Short mmCIF file of C-alpha atoms and ligand atoms in Angstrom, two decimals:
data_model
loop_
_atom_site.label_atom_id
_atom_site.label_comp_id
_atom_site.label_asym_id
_atom_site.label_seq_id
_atom_site.Cartn_x
_atom_site.Cartn_y
_atom_site.Cartn_z
CA MET V 274 131.75 -96.95 81.07
CA ARG V 275 128.57 -96.08 82.96
CA ILE V 276 125.46 -97.60 84.56
CA LEU V 277 121.97 -96.19 84.09
CA PHE V 278 119.56 -97.04 86.89
CA LEU V 279 116.24 -97.49 85.07
CA GLY V 280 114.27 -99.43 87.68
CA ALA V 281 114.28 -100.91 91.20
CA ALA V 282 115.76 -97.60 92.39
CA GLN V 283 114.54 -97.02 95.96
CA THR V 284 111.80 -99.59 95.38
CA VAL V 285 111.68 -103.39 95.25
CA THR V 286 110.22 -103.95 91.81
CA GLY V 287 111.03 -103.26 88.15
CA SER V 288 114.72 -104.21 88.16
CA MET V 289 116.42 -102.68 85.14
CA PHE V 290 120.01 -101.48 84.74
CA LEU V 291 121.84 -100.54 81.57
CA LEU V 292 125.60 -100.95 81.46
CA GLU V 293 127.12 -98.88 78.66
CA THR V 294 130.60 -99.96 77.56
CA ASP V 295 132.85 -98.98 74.63
CA SER V 296 131.84 -102.12 72.78
CA GLY V 297 128.10 -102.01 73.41
CA LYS V 298 125.25 -101.83 75.89
CA ILE V 299 124.06 -104.58 78.18
CA LEU V 300 120.71 -104.49 79.91
CA VAL V 301 120.74 -106.32 83.22
CA ASP V 302 117.20 -107.51 84.03
CA CYS V 303 114.03 -106.12 82.49
CA GLY V 304 111.53 -106.43 85.30
CA MET V 305 107.95 -105.46 85.68
CA TYR V 306 107.05 -102.64 88.05
CA GLN V 307 104.39 -103.43 90.67
CA GLY V 308 102.68 -100.87 92.87
CA ARG V 309 99.79 -98.42 92.59
CA ARG V 310 97.53 -99.55 89.73
CA GLN V 311 97.70 -96.42 87.58
CA GLU V 312 101.41 -95.93 87.95
CA THR V 313 102.01 -99.64 87.34
CA ARG V 314 100.18 -99.51 84.04
CA LYS V 315 101.97 -96.35 82.95
CA ARG V 316 105.45 -97.55 83.83
CA ASN V 317 105.10 -100.99 82.31
CA ARG V 318 103.48 -99.70 79.15
CA SER V 319 106.42 -97.56 78.08
CA LEU V 320 109.90 -98.82 78.84
CA PRO V 321 112.54 -96.15 79.52
CA MET V 322 114.05 -94.91 76.24
CA PRO V 323 117.70 -96.02 76.76
CA VAL V 324 116.54 -99.64 77.16
CA HIS V 325 115.81 -99.85 73.44
CA ASP V 326 119.50 -99.38 72.59
CA ALA V 327 120.56 -102.56 74.38
CA ASP V 328 122.80 -104.95 72.43
CA ALA V 329 122.34 -107.84 74.87
CA VAL V 330 120.20 -108.69 77.89
CA ILE V 331 121.39 -110.51 81.00
CA LEU V 332 118.64 -111.96 83.19
CA THR V 333 119.54 -112.81 86.80
CA HIS V 334 116.42 -114.86 87.61
CA ALA V 335 112.86 -115.65 86.60
CA HIS V 336 110.89 -113.54 89.10
CA ILE V 337 108.55 -111.22 87.22
CA ASP V 338 109.99 -108.09 88.84
CA HIS V 339 113.25 -109.02 87.05
CA SER V 340 111.99 -110.70 83.87
CA GLY V 341 108.42 -109.46 83.35
CA ASN V 342 109.06 -106.75 80.78
CA ILE V 343 111.21 -108.84 78.45
CA PRO V 344 108.20 -109.56 76.18
CA SER V 345 107.57 -105.78 75.95
CA LEU V 346 111.20 -105.24 74.99
CA VAL V 347 111.00 -107.88 72.25
CA LYS V 348 107.64 -106.54 71.11
CA SER V 349 109.19 -103.10 70.71
CA GLY V 350 111.83 -104.47 68.35
CA TYR V 351 114.68 -105.89 70.45
CA LYS V 352 116.32 -108.62 68.36
CA GLY V 353 119.31 -109.59 70.51
CA SER V 354 119.82 -112.51 72.87
CA ILE V 355 118.59 -112.82 76.44
CA TYR V 356 121.18 -114.66 78.51
CA CYS V 357 120.31 -116.59 81.68
CA THR V 358 120.83 -119.99 83.33
CA PRO V 359 119.03 -123.10 81.98
CA ALA V 360 116.62 -123.26 84.95
CA THR V 361 115.76 -119.55 84.54
CA ARG V 362 115.04 -120.08 80.84
CA ASP V 363 112.73 -123.03 81.61
CA LEU V 364 110.95 -121.12 84.40
CA CYS V 365 110.43 -118.13 82.10
CA GLN V 366 108.53 -120.35 79.67
CA SER V 367 105.77 -120.61 82.28
CA MET V 368 106.24 -117.31 84.10
CA LEU V 369 106.17 -115.02 81.06
CA ARG V 370 103.30 -116.79 79.34
CA ASP V 371 101.32 -116.52 82.58
CA SER V 372 102.22 -112.84 82.82
CA GLY V 373 100.97 -112.34 79.23
CA ARG V 374 97.66 -113.95 80.13
CA ILE V 375 97.36 -111.66 83.17
CA GLN V 376 97.93 -108.60 80.94
CA GLU V 377 95.23 -109.84 78.56
CA HIS V 378 92.75 -110.39 81.41
CA ASP V 379 93.53 -106.99 82.93
CA ALA V 380 92.86 -105.17 79.66
CA GLU V 381 89.68 -107.15 79.07
CA TYR V 382 88.47 -106.49 82.62
CA LEU V 383 89.06 -102.74 82.37
CA ASN V 384 87.55 -102.38 78.91
CA ASN V 385 84.50 -104.23 80.14
CA LYS V 386 84.25 -102.26 83.37
CA TYR V 387 84.36 -98.86 81.66
CA ARG V 388 82.48 -99.79 78.48
CA HIS V 389 79.67 -97.33 79.29
CA ASP V 390 82.05 -94.48 80.03
CA PRO V 391 82.04 -92.20 76.93
CA ASP V 392 85.57 -91.00 77.67
CA TRP V 393 87.03 -94.48 77.93
CA GLN V 394 89.30 -95.56 75.12
CA ASN V 395 89.80 -99.30 74.93
CA ILE V 396 93.27 -100.34 76.04
CA GLN V 397 95.44 -103.11 74.62
CA PRO V 398 97.27 -105.57 76.90
CA ILE V 399 100.84 -104.47 77.68
CA TYR V 400 101.76 -107.74 75.99
CA THR V 401 99.98 -110.99 75.27
CA GLU V 402 100.79 -114.64 75.86
CA LYS V 403 101.76 -114.79 72.16
CA ASP V 404 104.26 -111.94 72.64
CA ALA V 405 105.73 -113.85 75.59
CA VAL V 406 106.15 -117.00 73.51
CA LYS V 407 107.88 -114.96 70.80
CA ALA V 408 110.32 -113.56 73.34
CA LEU V 409 111.26 -117.08 74.44
CA TYR V 410 112.97 -117.69 71.06
CA GLN V 411 115.64 -115.19 72.07
CA PHE V 412 116.64 -116.89 75.32
CA VAL V 413 120.13 -118.37 75.44
CA ALA V 414 121.13 -120.44 78.47
CA TYR V 415 124.55 -120.62 80.11
CA PRO V 416 125.10 -122.72 83.25
CA TYR V 417 126.77 -121.31 86.36
CA TRP V 418 130.51 -120.68 86.07
CA ARG V 419 130.73 -120.95 82.25
CA SER V 420 131.84 -117.53 81.01
CA PHE V 421 130.51 -116.12 77.76
CA TYR V 422 130.77 -112.96 75.68
CA PRO V 423 127.35 -111.40 75.02
CA ILE V 424 129.09 -108.60 73.13
CA GLU V 425 132.66 -108.24 71.98
CA LYS V 426 135.24 -107.78 74.76
CA VAL V 427 132.66 -108.08 77.55
CA ARG V 428 132.74 -111.28 79.54
CA VAL V 429 129.87 -112.47 81.78
CA THR V 430 129.80 -115.29 84.33
CA PHE V 431 126.82 -116.47 86.40
CA PHE V 432 127.25 -117.59 90.02
CA ASP V 433 124.65 -119.35 92.17
CA ALA V 434 122.66 -116.72 94.11
CA GLY V 435 120.67 -119.31 96.12
CA HIS V 436 117.53 -117.16 95.88
CA VAL V 437 115.18 -119.11 93.58
CA LEU V 438 115.74 -122.00 91.19
CA GLY V 439 118.31 -120.91 88.59
CA SER V 440 118.98 -117.53 90.21
CA ALA V 441 122.36 -115.95 89.54
CA PHE V 442 124.75 -113.15 90.38
CA ALA V 443 126.17 -111.83 87.12
CA LEU V 444 129.81 -110.79 87.03
CA VAL V 445 130.48 -108.52 84.07
CA GLU V 446 134.09 -107.90 83.04
CA ALA V 447 134.62 -104.98 80.69
CA GLU V 448 137.32 -102.34 80.06
CA GLY V 449 139.53 -103.91 82.72
CA LYS V 450 136.86 -103.53 85.42
CA ARG V 451 134.69 -106.07 87.20
CA ILE V 452 131.06 -105.18 87.91
CA LEU V 453 128.96 -107.53 90.00
CA PHE V 454 125.17 -107.43 89.68
CA SER V 455 123.70 -109.33 92.60
CA GLY V 456 120.18 -109.93 91.26
CA ASP V 457 118.40 -111.07 94.41
CA ILE V 458 120.58 -112.61 97.10
CA GLY V 459 119.40 -115.80 98.78
CA ARG V 460 119.77 -117.05 102.35
CA VAL V 461 121.94 -119.72 103.88
CA ASN V 462 120.41 -122.91 105.31
CA MET V 463 117.19 -122.70 103.33
CA PRO V 464 115.48 -125.81 102.02
CA ILE V 465 115.82 -127.07 98.44
CA LEU V 466 118.47 -124.68 97.06
CA ARG V 467 122.16 -124.42 97.75
CA ASP V 468 123.45 -121.51 99.83
CA PRO V 469 124.41 -118.36 97.90
CA GLU V 470 127.96 -118.58 96.60
CA VAL V 471 130.75 -116.38 97.87
CA PRO V 472 130.63 -113.56 95.32
CA ALA V 473 133.52 -112.88 93.01
CA LYS V 474 135.77 -109.92 93.79
CA ALA V 475 134.48 -106.83 92.07
CA ASP V 476 135.38 -103.18 91.50
CA TYR V 477 131.73 -102.15 91.53
CA VAL V 478 128.79 -103.92 93.15
CA VAL V 479 125.14 -103.32 92.29
CA MET V 480 123.27 -105.14 95.02
CA GLU V 481 119.76 -105.66 96.31
CA SER V 482 118.71 -104.36 99.74
CA THR V 483 115.17 -105.69 100.28
CA TYR V 484 115.83 -106.70 103.89
CA GLY V 485 118.59 -104.17 104.56
CA ASN V 486 117.12 -103.28 107.96
CA ARG V 487 115.89 -106.68 109.12
CA GLU V 488 116.90 -110.23 109.98
CA HIS V 489 114.80 -113.33 109.51
CA GLY V 490 114.35 -115.94 112.20
CA PRO V 491 115.73 -119.42 111.52
CA ILE V 492 113.64 -121.48 109.10
CA GLU V 493 112.99 -124.07 111.86
CA ASP V 494 111.21 -121.39 113.97
CA THR V 495 109.11 -120.44 110.94
CA ARG V 496 108.12 -124.06 110.37
CA ASN V 497 107.12 -124.40 114.03
CA ALA V 498 105.10 -121.17 113.81
CA LEU V 499 103.39 -122.53 110.71
CA ALA V 500 102.58 -125.74 112.61
CA GLN V 501 100.97 -123.66 115.35
CA VAL V 502 98.87 -121.70 112.84
CA VAL V 503 97.74 -124.92 111.18
CA ASN V 504 96.82 -126.56 114.48
CA GLU V 505 94.81 -123.52 115.64
CA ALA V 506 92.92 -123.44 112.35
CA VAL V 507 92.27 -127.17 112.54
CA ALA V 508 90.71 -126.66 115.99
CA LYS V 509 88.38 -124.01 114.49
CA LYS V 510 87.78 -126.15 111.40
CA GLY V 511 88.78 -123.09 109.41
CA LYS V 512 90.44 -122.61 106.07
CA ILE V 513 94.01 -121.43 105.82
CA ILE V 514 94.68 -119.23 102.80
CA ILE V 515 98.30 -118.74 101.83
CA PRO V 516 98.99 -116.17 99.08
CA SER V 517 102.25 -117.36 97.64
CA PHE V 518 104.59 -116.64 94.79
CA ALA V 519 104.31 -119.51 92.34
CA LEU V 520 108.08 -119.63 92.08
CA GLU V 521 110.07 -120.92 95.04
CA ARG V 522 107.79 -119.87 97.91
CA THR V 523 105.06 -122.34 96.96
CA GLN V 524 107.58 -125.17 96.67
CA GLU V 525 109.16 -124.21 100.01
CA VAL V 526 105.81 -124.08 101.80
CA VAL V 527 104.79 -127.44 100.28
CA TYR V 528 108.15 -128.93 101.25
CA GLY V 529 107.72 -127.53 104.79
CA LEU V 530 104.18 -128.89 105.17
CA ASN V 531 105.38 -132.27 103.91
CA GLU V 532 108.04 -132.29 106.65
CA LEU V 533 105.57 -131.18 109.35
CA ILE V 534 103.15 -133.97 108.43
CA ARG V 535 105.95 -136.56 108.37
CA GLN V 536 107.14 -135.36 111.79
CA LYS V 537 103.51 -135.55 113.00
CA LYS V 538 103.59 -131.88 114.09
CA ILE V 539 100.38 -131.23 112.14
CA PRO V 540 97.53 -133.60 111.28
CA GLN V 541 96.92 -134.83 107.75
CA ILE V 542 94.52 -132.24 106.35
CA PRO V 543 93.82 -131.56 102.69
CA ILE V 544 96.26 -129.16 101.06
CA PHE V 545 95.57 -127.57 97.68
CA VAL V 546 97.98 -125.73 95.46
CA ASP V 547 95.50 -123.70 93.43
CA SER V 548 97.63 -122.02 90.82
CA PRO V 549 98.22 -123.38 87.34
CA LEU V 550 101.48 -121.44 87.26
CA ALA V 551 102.69 -123.01 90.51
CA VAL V 552 101.91 -126.43 89.04
CA ASN V 553 104.00 -125.70 85.95
CA VAL V 554 106.80 -124.19 87.99
CA THR V 555 106.87 -127.21 90.30
CA HIS V 556 107.28 -129.34 87.20
CA VAL V 557 110.33 -127.26 86.18
CA PHE V 558 111.74 -127.76 89.70
CA LYS V 559 111.58 -131.51 89.20
CA THR V 560 113.60 -131.25 85.99
CA HIS V 561 116.46 -129.25 87.55
CA PRO V 562 117.90 -131.30 90.41
CA GLU V 563 121.31 -129.82 89.50
CA CYS V 564 120.16 -126.74 91.45
CA TYR V 565 119.23 -128.66 94.64
CA ASP V 566 121.20 -128.79 97.85
CA TYR V 567 122.49 -132.04 99.34
CA GLU V 568 119.63 -132.40 101.87
CA THR V 569 116.97 -132.22 99.18
CA LEU V 570 118.74 -134.77 97.00
CA LYS V 571 118.96 -137.05 100.04
CA PHE V 572 115.28 -136.48 100.88
CA MET V 573 114.35 -137.52 97.35
CA GLU V 574 116.42 -140.67 97.62
CA GLU V 575 114.71 -141.63 100.88
CA HIS V 576 111.15 -140.35 100.48
CA GLY V 577 110.61 -139.70 96.79
CA ASP V 578 109.04 -136.55 95.40
CA PRO V 579 109.38 -133.65 97.89
CA PHE V 580 106.65 -131.72 96.06
CA GLY V 581 104.00 -134.42 96.01
CA PHE V 582 102.39 -136.40 98.85
CA GLU V 583 99.12 -138.03 99.81
CA MET V 584 97.14 -135.06 101.13
CA LEU V 585 98.34 -132.66 98.46
CA THR V 586 96.28 -131.81 95.37
CA TYR V 587 97.38 -129.53 92.54
CA THR V 588 94.34 -127.91 90.94
CA GLN V 589 94.57 -126.83 87.33
CA SER V 590 91.11 -126.07 85.99
CA VAL V 591 88.87 -123.15 86.95
CA GLN V 592 86.11 -125.62 87.89
CA GLU V 593 88.40 -127.37 90.39
CA SER V 594 89.34 -123.98 91.80
CA ILE V 595 85.72 -122.85 92.20
CA ALA V 596 84.83 -126.21 93.80
CA LEU V 597 87.17 -125.33 96.68
CA ASN V 598 84.65 -122.67 97.82
CA ASP V 599 82.18 -125.38 98.81
CA GLU V 600 84.71 -127.56 100.61
CA LYS V 601 84.56 -127.41 104.39
CA GLY V 602 87.64 -126.73 106.53
CA PRO V 603 90.06 -127.54 107.90
CA MET V 604 92.11 -127.25 104.79
CA ILE V 605 94.98 -125.27 103.34
CA ILE V 606 94.81 -123.39 100.04
CA ILE V 607 98.06 -122.08 98.59
CA SER V 608 97.41 -119.75 95.68
CA ALA V 609 98.96 -116.97 93.56
CA SER V 610 99.62 -114.13 93.06
CA GLY V 611 102.05 -113.55 95.87
CA MET V 612 101.19 -109.91 96.53
CA CYS V 613 97.43 -110.57 96.08
CA GLU V 614 97.21 -108.25 93.08
CA ALA V 615 95.79 -110.72 90.56
CA GLY V 616 94.86 -114.34 89.97
CA ARG V 617 92.93 -116.96 91.90
CA ILE V 618 94.07 -115.78 95.33
CA LEU V 619 91.65 -112.85 95.01
CA HIS V 620 88.67 -115.22 94.80
CA HIS V 621 89.85 -117.20 97.81
CA LEU V 622 90.38 -114.02 99.82
CA ARG V 623 86.96 -112.70 98.84
CA ASN V 624 85.29 -115.97 99.88
CA ASN V 625 87.12 -116.42 103.16
CA ILE V 626 88.21 -113.04 104.53
CA GLU V 627 84.99 -112.33 106.42
CA SER V 628 84.95 -115.43 108.65
CA PRO V 629 86.85 -115.38 111.97
CA ASP V 630 87.40 -119.15 111.63
CA ASN V 631 89.77 -118.61 108.73
CA THR V 632 93.41 -117.62 108.71
CA ILE V 633 95.43 -115.80 106.06
CA VAL V 634 99.10 -116.61 106.28
CA ILE V 635 101.49 -114.16 104.66
CA VAL V 636 104.73 -115.84 103.66
CA GLY V 637 106.31 -113.31 101.31
CA PHE V 638 107.38 -109.70 100.94
CA MET V 639 104.49 -107.37 100.13
CA ALA V 640 105.36 -104.21 98.23
CA GLN V 641 103.81 -100.86 99.14
CA HIS V 642 100.31 -100.20 97.81
CA THR V 643 99.51 -103.86 97.14
CA LEU V 644 96.53 -105.71 98.63
CA GLY V 645 99.00 -108.02 100.35
CA ARG V 646 100.60 -105.05 102.09
CA ARG V 647 97.20 -103.91 103.36
CA LEU V 648 96.71 -107.35 104.90
CA VAL V 649 100.13 -107.15 106.57
CA GLU V 650 99.23 -103.70 107.94
CA GLY V 651 96.25 -105.31 109.66
CA ARG V 652 93.60 -103.16 107.97
CA GLU V 653 90.06 -104.12 108.93
CA GLU V 654 88.49 -103.13 105.65
CA ILE V 655 89.95 -104.51 102.48
CA LYS V 656 88.83 -103.78 98.95
CA ILE V 657 88.69 -106.88 96.76
CA PHE V 658 87.45 -106.64 93.16
CA GLY V 659 86.43 -103.07 93.95
CA ILE V 660 84.13 -104.02 96.84
CA LYS V 661 84.97 -103.30 100.48
CA ARG V 662 85.07 -106.39 102.73
CA ARG V 663 85.31 -106.51 106.49
CA ARG V 664 88.31 -108.57 107.47
CA ARG V 665 87.44 -110.98 110.25
CA ALA V 666 89.89 -113.70 109.31
CA LYS V 667 93.10 -113.75 111.31
CA VAL V 668 96.21 -112.56 109.48
CA VAL V 669 99.52 -114.15 110.44
CA VAL V 670 102.81 -112.93 108.98
CA LEU V 671 105.57 -115.52 108.75
CA ASP V 672 108.67 -113.64 107.62
CA GLY V 673 111.02 -116.58 107.86
CA PHE V 674 110.20 -118.12 104.49
CA SER V 675 111.80 -115.19 102.72
CA ALA V 676 114.12 -116.11 99.86
CA HIS V 677 116.09 -112.88 100.44
CA ALA V 678 119.15 -112.51 102.61
CA GLY V 679 118.64 -110.54 105.83
CA GLN V 680 120.84 -107.60 106.84
CA GLN V 681 123.83 -109.70 107.88
CA GLY V 682 123.70 -111.73 104.67
CA LEU V 683 123.73 -108.52 102.65
CA ILE V 684 126.65 -107.10 104.64
CA ASN V 685 128.57 -110.34 104.12
CA PHE V 686 127.89 -110.19 100.41
CA ALA V 687 129.26 -106.66 100.09
CA LYS V 688 132.24 -107.47 102.29
CA MET V 689 133.18 -110.57 100.34
CA ALA V 690 133.06 -108.71 97.02
CA GLY V 691 135.69 -106.34 98.43
CA PRO V 692 138.13 -105.01 99.58
CA GLU V 693 139.02 -103.54 96.18
CA THR V 694 135.40 -102.51 95.63
CA GLN V 695 135.30 -98.82 94.80
CA LYS V 696 131.58 -98.40 95.20
CA VAL V 697 128.50 -100.34 96.28
CA PHE V 698 125.21 -99.25 94.67
CA LEU V 699 122.15 -100.26 96.68
CA VAL V 700 119.09 -101.08 94.59
CA HIS V 701 115.92 -103.15 94.94
CA GLY V 702 114.90 -101.94 98.40
CA GLU V 703 112.63 -99.40 100.02
CA ILE V 704 114.46 -96.29 101.14
CA ASP V 705 114.38 -96.90 104.93
CA SER V 706 115.87 -100.30 104.47
CA GLN V 707 118.51 -98.94 102.10
CA LYS V 708 119.54 -96.11 104.40
CA GLU V 709 120.08 -98.47 107.31
CA LEU V 710 122.08 -100.92 105.22
CA ALA V 711 124.13 -98.04 103.78
CA GLN V 712 125.00 -96.94 107.31
CA GLU V 713 126.11 -100.45 108.24
CA LEU V 714 128.29 -100.67 105.13
CA LYS V 715 129.80 -97.22 105.72
CA LYS V 716 130.74 -98.29 109.25
CA ARG V 717 132.79 -100.96 107.50
CA GLN V 718 134.59 -98.36 105.37
CA MET V 719 132.62 -99.03 102.22
CA ASN V 720 131.73 -96.38 99.70
CA VAL V 721 127.96 -96.61 99.25
CA GLU V 722 125.44 -94.91 97.00
CA ILE V 723 121.65 -95.20 96.80
CA PRO V 724 120.78 -94.26 93.22
CA SER V 725 117.46 -92.68 92.29
CA MET V 726 115.44 -93.63 89.26
CA GLY V 727 117.20 -92.38 86.12
CA ASP V 728 120.56 -91.74 87.83
CA ILE V 729 123.74 -92.39 85.88
CA ALA V 730 126.95 -93.56 87.52
CA GLN V 731 130.31 -93.20 85.75
CA LEU V 732 132.59 -96.15 86.47
ZN1 LIG O 271 113.61 -112.46 93.18
#
């Protein structure tokens, strides 16, 4: 038996691992790569060859860097099932269709931009919304803790990873060995979702390491910091722009703002969620209370809908979105995409980045070479839609909303999967973070490896 590391090797995007067993091959996650434009296009356009031999696909959660290339896989002829939890399946209905639309827009934009270039050959979208819909027919949902056999003699069980709605660790049992794929590991004491489960004992662990060299502050501190940012912006009558992932982060920020208003820590100012995807995803949240923690269920009993309140407006149409440009502050606009690489957030950044009255609040992880990362780095000149803009708006980074475990959470995860663990493979992290986590794990007598892209590990 062996594992091929086909993505998320020494980087945080493009999760893709192929487990080859005597009875068949299982692909764990089929994520989209995000990074430098050119490289992104190239890597997402042609999936690694071994992927096409997969007999079954296991999907840990709906984030695009784990699920985003499933439509490409299906388009290229994959006929098998894609196994995930019910909430992940429902989220993917919105997430993958949205991703298809983004691919269509990207291709259209580029073809239009270079139409006068004699060397330009029109490109096709990596996949379309239609391709995404087609892929959805192959999704098969299994709830947490109900084992199933995606191929003969290989048993899989999902456990609650507490990272985003429906997220799972996948325990694969084959040839007398237990291999645990962590997907992304959530944090304890976060709103809405339950804490990550204690992982099952495993002989091999393939685990994420996004925050392998960092800890997050408590969520309460983050909420208070957010209150301070809001109050400062209110005093300047500025706009607060929050680039946010449509899945999980948006709902957490909305939930947090709802709490801050109820506790009278911030005044009642208009809040807009300007992302059709976030609206759809929030709808899926409402249909999966089985994934909520006790506090959220109690909140709903006492106060009703945690994702809807008086000052909050969800905007769907383009006209509503454009109309926000003319609105005067103070106000909050939460919009996608999370890493500021596409979608409506780009328009809001373009319209608001040059005024010192405005604030951009970063609430998520920004991968290298993304516009979001350039904001985090505090650059004064930022290119948006190909045009350089002087950044005068204040940029505030609030790390505490992260849906990923910090260093200690990751160490605990690896420890609890042991002590019979023969090897821990660190994936889904940038190399500095991975090296530091590896050192911490080695101090605890664990056998650790940081695979490179294309590496093969014999189990
Ligand atoms: Zn994730």
